[in-house]
mmCIF file of C-alpha atoms in Angstrom:
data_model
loop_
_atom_site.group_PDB
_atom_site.id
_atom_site.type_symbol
_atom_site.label_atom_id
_atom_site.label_comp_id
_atom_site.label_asym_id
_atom_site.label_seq_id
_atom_site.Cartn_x
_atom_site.Cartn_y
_atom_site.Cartn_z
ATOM 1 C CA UNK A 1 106.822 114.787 141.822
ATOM 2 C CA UNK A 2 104.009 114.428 139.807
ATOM 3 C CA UNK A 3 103.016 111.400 137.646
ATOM 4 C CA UNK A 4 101.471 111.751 134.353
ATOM 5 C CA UNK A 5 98.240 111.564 134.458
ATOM 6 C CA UNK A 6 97.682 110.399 130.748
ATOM 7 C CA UNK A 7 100.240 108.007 131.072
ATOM 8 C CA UNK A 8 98.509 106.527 133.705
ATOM 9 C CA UNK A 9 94.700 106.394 132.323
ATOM 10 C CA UNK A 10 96.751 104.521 129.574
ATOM 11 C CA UNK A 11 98.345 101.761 131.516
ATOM 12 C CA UNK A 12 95.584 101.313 134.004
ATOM 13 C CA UNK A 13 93.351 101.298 131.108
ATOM 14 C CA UNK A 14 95.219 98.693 129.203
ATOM 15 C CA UNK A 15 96.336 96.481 132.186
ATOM 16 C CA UNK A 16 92.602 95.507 132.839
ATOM 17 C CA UNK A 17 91.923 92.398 130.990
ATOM 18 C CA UNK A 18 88.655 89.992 130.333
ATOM 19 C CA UNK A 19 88.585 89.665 134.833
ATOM 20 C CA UNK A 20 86.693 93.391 134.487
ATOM 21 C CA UNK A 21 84.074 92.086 132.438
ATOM 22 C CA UNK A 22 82.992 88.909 133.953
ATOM 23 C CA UNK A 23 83.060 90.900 137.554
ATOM 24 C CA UNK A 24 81.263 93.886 136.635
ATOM 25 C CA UNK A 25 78.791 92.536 133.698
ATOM 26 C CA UNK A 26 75.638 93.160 135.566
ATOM 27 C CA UNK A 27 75.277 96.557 134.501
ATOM 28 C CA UNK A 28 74.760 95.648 131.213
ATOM 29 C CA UNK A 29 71.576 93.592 131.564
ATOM 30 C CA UNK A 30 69.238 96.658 131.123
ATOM 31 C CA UNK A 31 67.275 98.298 127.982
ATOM 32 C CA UNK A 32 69.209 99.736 124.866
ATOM 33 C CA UNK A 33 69.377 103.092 124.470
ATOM 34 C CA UNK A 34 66.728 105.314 123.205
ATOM 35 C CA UNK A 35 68.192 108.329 122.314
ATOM 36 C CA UNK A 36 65.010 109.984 121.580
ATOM 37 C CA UNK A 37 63.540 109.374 124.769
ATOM 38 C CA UNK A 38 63.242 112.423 127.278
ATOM 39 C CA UNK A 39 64.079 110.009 130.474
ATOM 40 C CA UNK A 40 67.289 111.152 132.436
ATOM 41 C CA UNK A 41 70.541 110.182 130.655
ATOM 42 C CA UNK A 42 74.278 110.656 130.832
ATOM 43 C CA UNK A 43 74.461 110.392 127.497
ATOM 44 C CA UNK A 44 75.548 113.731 125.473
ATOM 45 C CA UNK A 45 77.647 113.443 121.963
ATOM 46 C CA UNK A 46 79.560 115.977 120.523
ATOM 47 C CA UNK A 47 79.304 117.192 116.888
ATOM 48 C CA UNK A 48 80.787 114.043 115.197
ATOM 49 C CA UNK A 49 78.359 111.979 117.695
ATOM 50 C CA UNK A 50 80.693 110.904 119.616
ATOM 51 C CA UNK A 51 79.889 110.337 123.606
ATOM 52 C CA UNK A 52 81.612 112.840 125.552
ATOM 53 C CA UNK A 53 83.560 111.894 128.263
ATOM 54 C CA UNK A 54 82.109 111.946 131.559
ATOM 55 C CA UNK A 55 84.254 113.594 134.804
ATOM 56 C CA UNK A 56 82.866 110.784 136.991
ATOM 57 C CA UNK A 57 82.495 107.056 136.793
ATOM 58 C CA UNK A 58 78.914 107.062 135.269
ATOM 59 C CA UNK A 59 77.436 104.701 138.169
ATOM 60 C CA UNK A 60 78.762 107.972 140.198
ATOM 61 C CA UNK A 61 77.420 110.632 137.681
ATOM 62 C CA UNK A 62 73.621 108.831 137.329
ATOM 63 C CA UNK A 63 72.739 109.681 141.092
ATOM 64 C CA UNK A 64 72.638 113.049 140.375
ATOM 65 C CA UNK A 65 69.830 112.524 137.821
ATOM 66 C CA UNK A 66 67.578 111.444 140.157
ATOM 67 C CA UNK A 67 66.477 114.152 141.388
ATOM 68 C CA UNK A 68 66.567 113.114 145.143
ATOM 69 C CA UNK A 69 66.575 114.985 147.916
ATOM 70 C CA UNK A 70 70.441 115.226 149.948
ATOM 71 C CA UNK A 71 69.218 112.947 152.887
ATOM 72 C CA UNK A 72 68.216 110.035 150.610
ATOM 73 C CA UNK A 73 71.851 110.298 148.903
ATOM 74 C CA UNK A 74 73.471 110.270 151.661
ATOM 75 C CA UNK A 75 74.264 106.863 151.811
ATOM 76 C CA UNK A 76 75.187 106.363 148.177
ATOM 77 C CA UNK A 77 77.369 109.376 148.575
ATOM 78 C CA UNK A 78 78.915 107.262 151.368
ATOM 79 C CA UNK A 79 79.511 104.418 149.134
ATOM 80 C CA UNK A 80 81.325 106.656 146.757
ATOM 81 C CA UNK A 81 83.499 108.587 149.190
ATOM 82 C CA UNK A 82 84.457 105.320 150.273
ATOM 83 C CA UNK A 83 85.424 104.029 146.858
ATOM 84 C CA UNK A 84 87.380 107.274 146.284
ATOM 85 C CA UNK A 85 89.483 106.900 149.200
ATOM 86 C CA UNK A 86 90.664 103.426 148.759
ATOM 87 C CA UNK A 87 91.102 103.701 144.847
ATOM 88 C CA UNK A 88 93.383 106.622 145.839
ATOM 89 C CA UNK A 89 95.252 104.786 148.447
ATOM 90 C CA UNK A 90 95.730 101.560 146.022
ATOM 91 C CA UNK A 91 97.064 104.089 143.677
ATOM 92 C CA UNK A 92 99.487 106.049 145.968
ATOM 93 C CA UNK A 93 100.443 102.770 147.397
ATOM 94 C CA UNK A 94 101.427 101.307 143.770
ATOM 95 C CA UNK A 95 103.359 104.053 141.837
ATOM 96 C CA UNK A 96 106.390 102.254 141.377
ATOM 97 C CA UNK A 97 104.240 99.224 140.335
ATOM 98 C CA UNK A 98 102.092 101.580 137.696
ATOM 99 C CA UNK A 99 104.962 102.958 136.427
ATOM 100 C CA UNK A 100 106.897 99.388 135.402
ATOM 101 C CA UNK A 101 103.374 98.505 134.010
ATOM 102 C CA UNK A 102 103.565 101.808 132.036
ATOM 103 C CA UNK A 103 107.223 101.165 130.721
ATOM 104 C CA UNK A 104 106.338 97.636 130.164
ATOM 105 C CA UNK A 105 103.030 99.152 127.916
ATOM 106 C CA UNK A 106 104.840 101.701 125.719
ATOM 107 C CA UNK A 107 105.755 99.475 123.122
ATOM 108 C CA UNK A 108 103.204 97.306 122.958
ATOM 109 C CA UNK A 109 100.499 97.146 120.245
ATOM 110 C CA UNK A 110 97.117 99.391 120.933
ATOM 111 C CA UNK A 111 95.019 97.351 123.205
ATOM 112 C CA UNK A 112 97.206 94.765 123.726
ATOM 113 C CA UNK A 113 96.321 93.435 127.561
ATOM 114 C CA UNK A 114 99.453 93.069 130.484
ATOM 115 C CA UNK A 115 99.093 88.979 130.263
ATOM 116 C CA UNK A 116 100.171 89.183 126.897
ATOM 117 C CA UNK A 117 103.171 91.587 127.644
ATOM 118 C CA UNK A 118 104.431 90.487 130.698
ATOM 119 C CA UNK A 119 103.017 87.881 132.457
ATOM 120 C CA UNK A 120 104.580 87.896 136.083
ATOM 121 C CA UNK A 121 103.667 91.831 136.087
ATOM 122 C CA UNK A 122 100.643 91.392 134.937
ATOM 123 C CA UNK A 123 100.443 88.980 138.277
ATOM 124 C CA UNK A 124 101.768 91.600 140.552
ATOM 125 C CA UNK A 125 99.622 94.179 138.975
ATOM 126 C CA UNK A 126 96.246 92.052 139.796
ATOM 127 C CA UNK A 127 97.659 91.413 143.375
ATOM 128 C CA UNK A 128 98.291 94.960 144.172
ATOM 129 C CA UNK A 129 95.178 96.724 142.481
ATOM 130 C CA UNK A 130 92.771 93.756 141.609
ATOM 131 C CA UNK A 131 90.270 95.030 144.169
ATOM 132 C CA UNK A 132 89.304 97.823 141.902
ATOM 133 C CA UNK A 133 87.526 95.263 139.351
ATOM 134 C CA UNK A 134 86.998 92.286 141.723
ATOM 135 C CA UNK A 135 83.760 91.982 144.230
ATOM 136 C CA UNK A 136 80.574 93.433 144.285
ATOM 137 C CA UNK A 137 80.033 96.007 141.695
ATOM 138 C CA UNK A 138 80.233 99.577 142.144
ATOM 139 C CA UNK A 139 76.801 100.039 140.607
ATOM 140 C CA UNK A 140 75.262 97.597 142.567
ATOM 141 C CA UNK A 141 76.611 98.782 145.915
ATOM 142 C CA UNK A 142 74.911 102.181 145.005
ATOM 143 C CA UNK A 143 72.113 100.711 144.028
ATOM 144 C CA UNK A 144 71.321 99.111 147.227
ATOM 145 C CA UNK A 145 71.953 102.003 148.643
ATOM 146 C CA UNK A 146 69.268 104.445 147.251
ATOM 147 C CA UNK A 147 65.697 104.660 148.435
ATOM 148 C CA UNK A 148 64.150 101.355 146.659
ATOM 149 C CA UNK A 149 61.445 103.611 143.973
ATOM 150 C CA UNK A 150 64.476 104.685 142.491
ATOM 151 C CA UNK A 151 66.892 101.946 142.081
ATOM 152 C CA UNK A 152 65.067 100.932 138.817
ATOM 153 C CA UNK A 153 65.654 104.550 137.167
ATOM 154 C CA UNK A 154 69.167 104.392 138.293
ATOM 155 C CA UNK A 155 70.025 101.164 136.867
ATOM 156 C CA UNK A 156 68.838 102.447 133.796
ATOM 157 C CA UNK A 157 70.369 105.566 132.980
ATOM 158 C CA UNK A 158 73.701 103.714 134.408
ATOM 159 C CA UNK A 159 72.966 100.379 131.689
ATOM 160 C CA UNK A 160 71.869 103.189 129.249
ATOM 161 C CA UNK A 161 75.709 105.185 129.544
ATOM 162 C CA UNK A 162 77.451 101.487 128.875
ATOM 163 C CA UNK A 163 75.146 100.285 126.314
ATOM 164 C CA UNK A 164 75.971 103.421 124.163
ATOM 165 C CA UNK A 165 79.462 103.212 125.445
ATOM 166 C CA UNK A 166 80.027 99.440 124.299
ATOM 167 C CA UNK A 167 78.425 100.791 121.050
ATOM 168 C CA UNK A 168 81.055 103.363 120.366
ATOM 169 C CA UNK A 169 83.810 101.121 121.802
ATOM 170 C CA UNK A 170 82.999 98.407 118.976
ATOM 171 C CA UNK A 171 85.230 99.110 116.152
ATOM 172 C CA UNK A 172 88.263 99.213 118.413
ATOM 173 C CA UNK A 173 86.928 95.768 120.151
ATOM 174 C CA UNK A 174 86.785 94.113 116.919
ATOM 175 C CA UNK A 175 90.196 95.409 115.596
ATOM 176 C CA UNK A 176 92.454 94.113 119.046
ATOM 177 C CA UNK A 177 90.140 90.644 119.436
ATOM 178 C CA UNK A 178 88.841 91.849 122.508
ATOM 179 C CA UNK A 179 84.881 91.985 123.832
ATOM 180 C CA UNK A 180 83.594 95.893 123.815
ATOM 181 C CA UNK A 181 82.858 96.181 127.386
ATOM 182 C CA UNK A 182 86.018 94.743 128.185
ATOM 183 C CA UNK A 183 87.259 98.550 126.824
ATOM 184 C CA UNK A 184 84.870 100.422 128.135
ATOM 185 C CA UNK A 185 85.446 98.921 131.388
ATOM 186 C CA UNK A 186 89.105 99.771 131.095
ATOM 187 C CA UNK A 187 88.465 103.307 129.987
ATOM 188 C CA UNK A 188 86.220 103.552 132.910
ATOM 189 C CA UNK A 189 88.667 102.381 136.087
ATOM 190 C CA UNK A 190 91.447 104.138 134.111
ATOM 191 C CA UNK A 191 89.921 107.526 134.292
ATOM 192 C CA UNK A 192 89.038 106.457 137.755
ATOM 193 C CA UNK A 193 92.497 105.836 139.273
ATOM 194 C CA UNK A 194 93.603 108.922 137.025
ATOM 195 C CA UNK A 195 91.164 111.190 138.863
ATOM 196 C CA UNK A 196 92.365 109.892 142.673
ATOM 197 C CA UNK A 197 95.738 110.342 141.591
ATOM 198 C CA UNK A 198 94.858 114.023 140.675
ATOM 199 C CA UNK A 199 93.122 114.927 143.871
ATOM 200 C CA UNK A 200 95.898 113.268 146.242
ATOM 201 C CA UNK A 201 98.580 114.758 143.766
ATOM 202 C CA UNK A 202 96.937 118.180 143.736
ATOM 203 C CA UNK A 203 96.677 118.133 147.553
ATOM 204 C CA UNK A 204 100.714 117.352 147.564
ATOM 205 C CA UNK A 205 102.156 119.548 144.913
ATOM 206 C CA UNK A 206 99.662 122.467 146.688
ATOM 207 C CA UNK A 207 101.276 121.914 150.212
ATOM 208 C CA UNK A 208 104.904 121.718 148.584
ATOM 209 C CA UNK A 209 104.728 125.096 146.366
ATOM 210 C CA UNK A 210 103.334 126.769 149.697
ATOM 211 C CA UNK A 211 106.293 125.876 151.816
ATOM 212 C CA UNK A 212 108.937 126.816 148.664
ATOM 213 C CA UNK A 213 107.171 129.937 148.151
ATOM 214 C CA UNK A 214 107.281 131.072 152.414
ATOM 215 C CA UNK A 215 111.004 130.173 152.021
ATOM 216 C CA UNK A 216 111.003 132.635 149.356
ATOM 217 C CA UNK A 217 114.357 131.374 148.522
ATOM 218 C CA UNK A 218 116.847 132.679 145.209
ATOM 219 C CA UNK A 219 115.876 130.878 142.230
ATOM 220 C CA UNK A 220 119.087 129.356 141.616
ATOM 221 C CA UNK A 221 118.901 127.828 145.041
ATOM 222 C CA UNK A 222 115.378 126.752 144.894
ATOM 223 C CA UNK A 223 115.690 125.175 141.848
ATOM 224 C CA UNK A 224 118.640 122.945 143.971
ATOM 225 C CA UNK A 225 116.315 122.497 146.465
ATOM 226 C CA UNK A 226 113.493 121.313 144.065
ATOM 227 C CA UNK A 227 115.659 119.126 142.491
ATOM 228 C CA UNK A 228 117.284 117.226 145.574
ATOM 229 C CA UNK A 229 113.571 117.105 146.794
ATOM 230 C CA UNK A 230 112.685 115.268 143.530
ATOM 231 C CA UNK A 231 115.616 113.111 143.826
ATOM 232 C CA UNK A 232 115.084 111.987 147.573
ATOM 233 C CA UNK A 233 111.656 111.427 147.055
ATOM 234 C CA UNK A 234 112.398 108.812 143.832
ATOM 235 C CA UNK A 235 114.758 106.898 146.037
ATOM 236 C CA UNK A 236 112.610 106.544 148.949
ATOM 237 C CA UNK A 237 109.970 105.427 146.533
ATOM 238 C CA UNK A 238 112.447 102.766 145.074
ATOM 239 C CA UNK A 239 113.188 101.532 147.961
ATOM 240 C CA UNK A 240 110.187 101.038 149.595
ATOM 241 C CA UNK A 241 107.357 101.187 146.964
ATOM 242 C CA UNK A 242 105.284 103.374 148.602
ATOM 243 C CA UNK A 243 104.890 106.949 149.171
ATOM 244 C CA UNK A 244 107.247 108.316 152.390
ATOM 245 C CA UNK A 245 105.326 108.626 155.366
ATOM 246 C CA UNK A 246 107.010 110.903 158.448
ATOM 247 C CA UNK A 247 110.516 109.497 159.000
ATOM 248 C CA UNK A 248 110.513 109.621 154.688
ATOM 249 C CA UNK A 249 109.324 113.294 154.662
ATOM 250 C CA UNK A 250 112.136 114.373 157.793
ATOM 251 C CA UNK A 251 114.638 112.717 155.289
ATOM 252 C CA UNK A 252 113.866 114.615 152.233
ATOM 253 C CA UNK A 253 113.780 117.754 154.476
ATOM 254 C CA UNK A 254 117.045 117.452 155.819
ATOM 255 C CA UNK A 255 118.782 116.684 151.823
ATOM 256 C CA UNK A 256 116.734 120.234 151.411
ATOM 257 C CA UNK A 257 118.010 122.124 154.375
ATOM 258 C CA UNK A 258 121.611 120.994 153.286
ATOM 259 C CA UNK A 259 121.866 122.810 150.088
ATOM 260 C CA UNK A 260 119.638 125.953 151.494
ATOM 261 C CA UNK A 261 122.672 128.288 152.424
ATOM 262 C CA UNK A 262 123.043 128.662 156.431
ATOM 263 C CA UNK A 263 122.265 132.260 156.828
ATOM 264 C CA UNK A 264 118.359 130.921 155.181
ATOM 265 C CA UNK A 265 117.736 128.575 157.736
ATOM 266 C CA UNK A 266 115.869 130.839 160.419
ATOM 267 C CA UNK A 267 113.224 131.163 157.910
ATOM 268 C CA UNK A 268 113.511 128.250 157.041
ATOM 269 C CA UNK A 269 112.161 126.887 160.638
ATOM 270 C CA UNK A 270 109.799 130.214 160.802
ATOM 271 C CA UNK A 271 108.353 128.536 157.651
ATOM 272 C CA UNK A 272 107.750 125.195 158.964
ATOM 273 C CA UNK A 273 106.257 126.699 162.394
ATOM 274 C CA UNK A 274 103.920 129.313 160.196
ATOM 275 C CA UNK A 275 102.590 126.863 158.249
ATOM 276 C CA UNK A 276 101.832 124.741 161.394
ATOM 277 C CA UNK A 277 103.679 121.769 160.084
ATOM 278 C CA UNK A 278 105.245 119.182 162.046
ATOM 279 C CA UNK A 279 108.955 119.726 162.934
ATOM 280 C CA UNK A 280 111.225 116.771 161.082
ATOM 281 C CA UNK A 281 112.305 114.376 162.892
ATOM 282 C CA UNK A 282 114.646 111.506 162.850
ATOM 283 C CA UNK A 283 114.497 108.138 160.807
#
């Protein structure tokens, strides 16, 4: 049931357009970098000197160079769980619509933006997930947030990250006509969503294998049973564009229970009552 979780960094990625860059342009009004200073920075290159890749949106990752104590994070952490939970529920809430903007972006040239690919998705796309790039900044929001002697050293290691970031970004800016931030920016919500994805996905696919594995079915019938899962789950997703929610889940139980033979279906119920899940209902 799982998406690909390059394929998505890539669409998301690509789908942002020019919007990103006029919303979330503040960051960039800091100092250069100074890569021989000894200030903290996010800012580590490999051996070709190229940036590595951060696991965290860098306005997340800066707060932890601050060396603050746990109580005066605790509202920036706030901010961030926040953000995490409703980029992940955009995202779960929009697979069908990621995945036409993937198909839509297979063909297209490198860097080529939705608008010029598809218009009326590109639309739908901004409708449905807009929020991600739109309002107040993500680094401002933190910001505010922190004690006020160190917003000023968080702002900078955060403008630091993008200025070498845009830097890096430029050759690839200049060959698809497009403003170097504008990439980075795309890079940057990309590997967002593809991270919230990951944790709800890992949370799912963790729960399923656990209730397959208490079945402790034949393989030949669970790979049936994974496969009618699969199925009923793609349907319910095509025909309501969102993830199933109870009466979904009782319905893709019951297509499994009907091709788990008869004589399994006492453990089949011990399983669902061990593992303290709810008993499926009706639609």
């Amino acid at each position: 049931m799982a998406i690909s979780r390059n394929r998505l960094k890539m669409f998301l990625a690509v789908a942002i357009t020019g919007t990103s860059a006029a919303q979330d342009a503040s960051p960039l009004s800091g100092p250069s970098v100074k890569p021989e200073s000894t200030a903290p920075t996010l800012i580590e290159r490999d051996y070709e000197g190229r940036l590595r890749p951060l696991d965290q949106r860098p306005e997340v990752a800066a707060i932890g160079l601050l060396g603050l104590a746990d109580d005066d994070l605790a509202d920036a952490r706030e901010v961030i769980a926040r953000r995490g939970a409703r980029v992940e529920q955009l995202a779960y809430s929009n697979l069908l619509l990621l995945g036409e903007v993937g198909t839509a972006l297979a063909a297209a040239p490198p860097e080529a933006g939705l608008d010029a690919v598809d218009a009326d998705l590109r639309r739908r796309f901004n409708a449905a997930m807009g929020e991600l790039w739109k309002g107040t900044p993500l680094v401002d929001q933190i910001e505010q947030s922190l004690p006020e002697p160190a917003r000023g050293g968080y702002r900078t290691i955060v403008n630091d990250w993008y200025a070498a970031a845009m830097d890096e970004a430029r050759p690839r800016a200049v060959a698809a006509g497009v403003g170097s931030f504008e990439l980075v920016i795309r890079d940057v919500i990309g590997s967002e969503v593809e991270r919230a994805v990951a944790r709800g996905q890992a949370g799912r696919d963790q729960a399923y294998e656990e209730f397959l594995a208490a079945l402790d079915l034949d393989p030949e019938v669970e790979g049936e049973v994974r496969r009618v899962a699969l199925d009923a789950y793609l349907r319910i997703l095509n025909d309501t564009g969102r993830e199933p929610d109870k009466a979904g889940e009782a319905r893709i139980f019951r297509e499994m229970l009907a091709v788990i033979p008869q004589e399994d279906h006492p453990r089949v119920w011990r399983a669902v009552l061990r593992m303290g899940m709810d008993e499926p209902g009706e639609d």
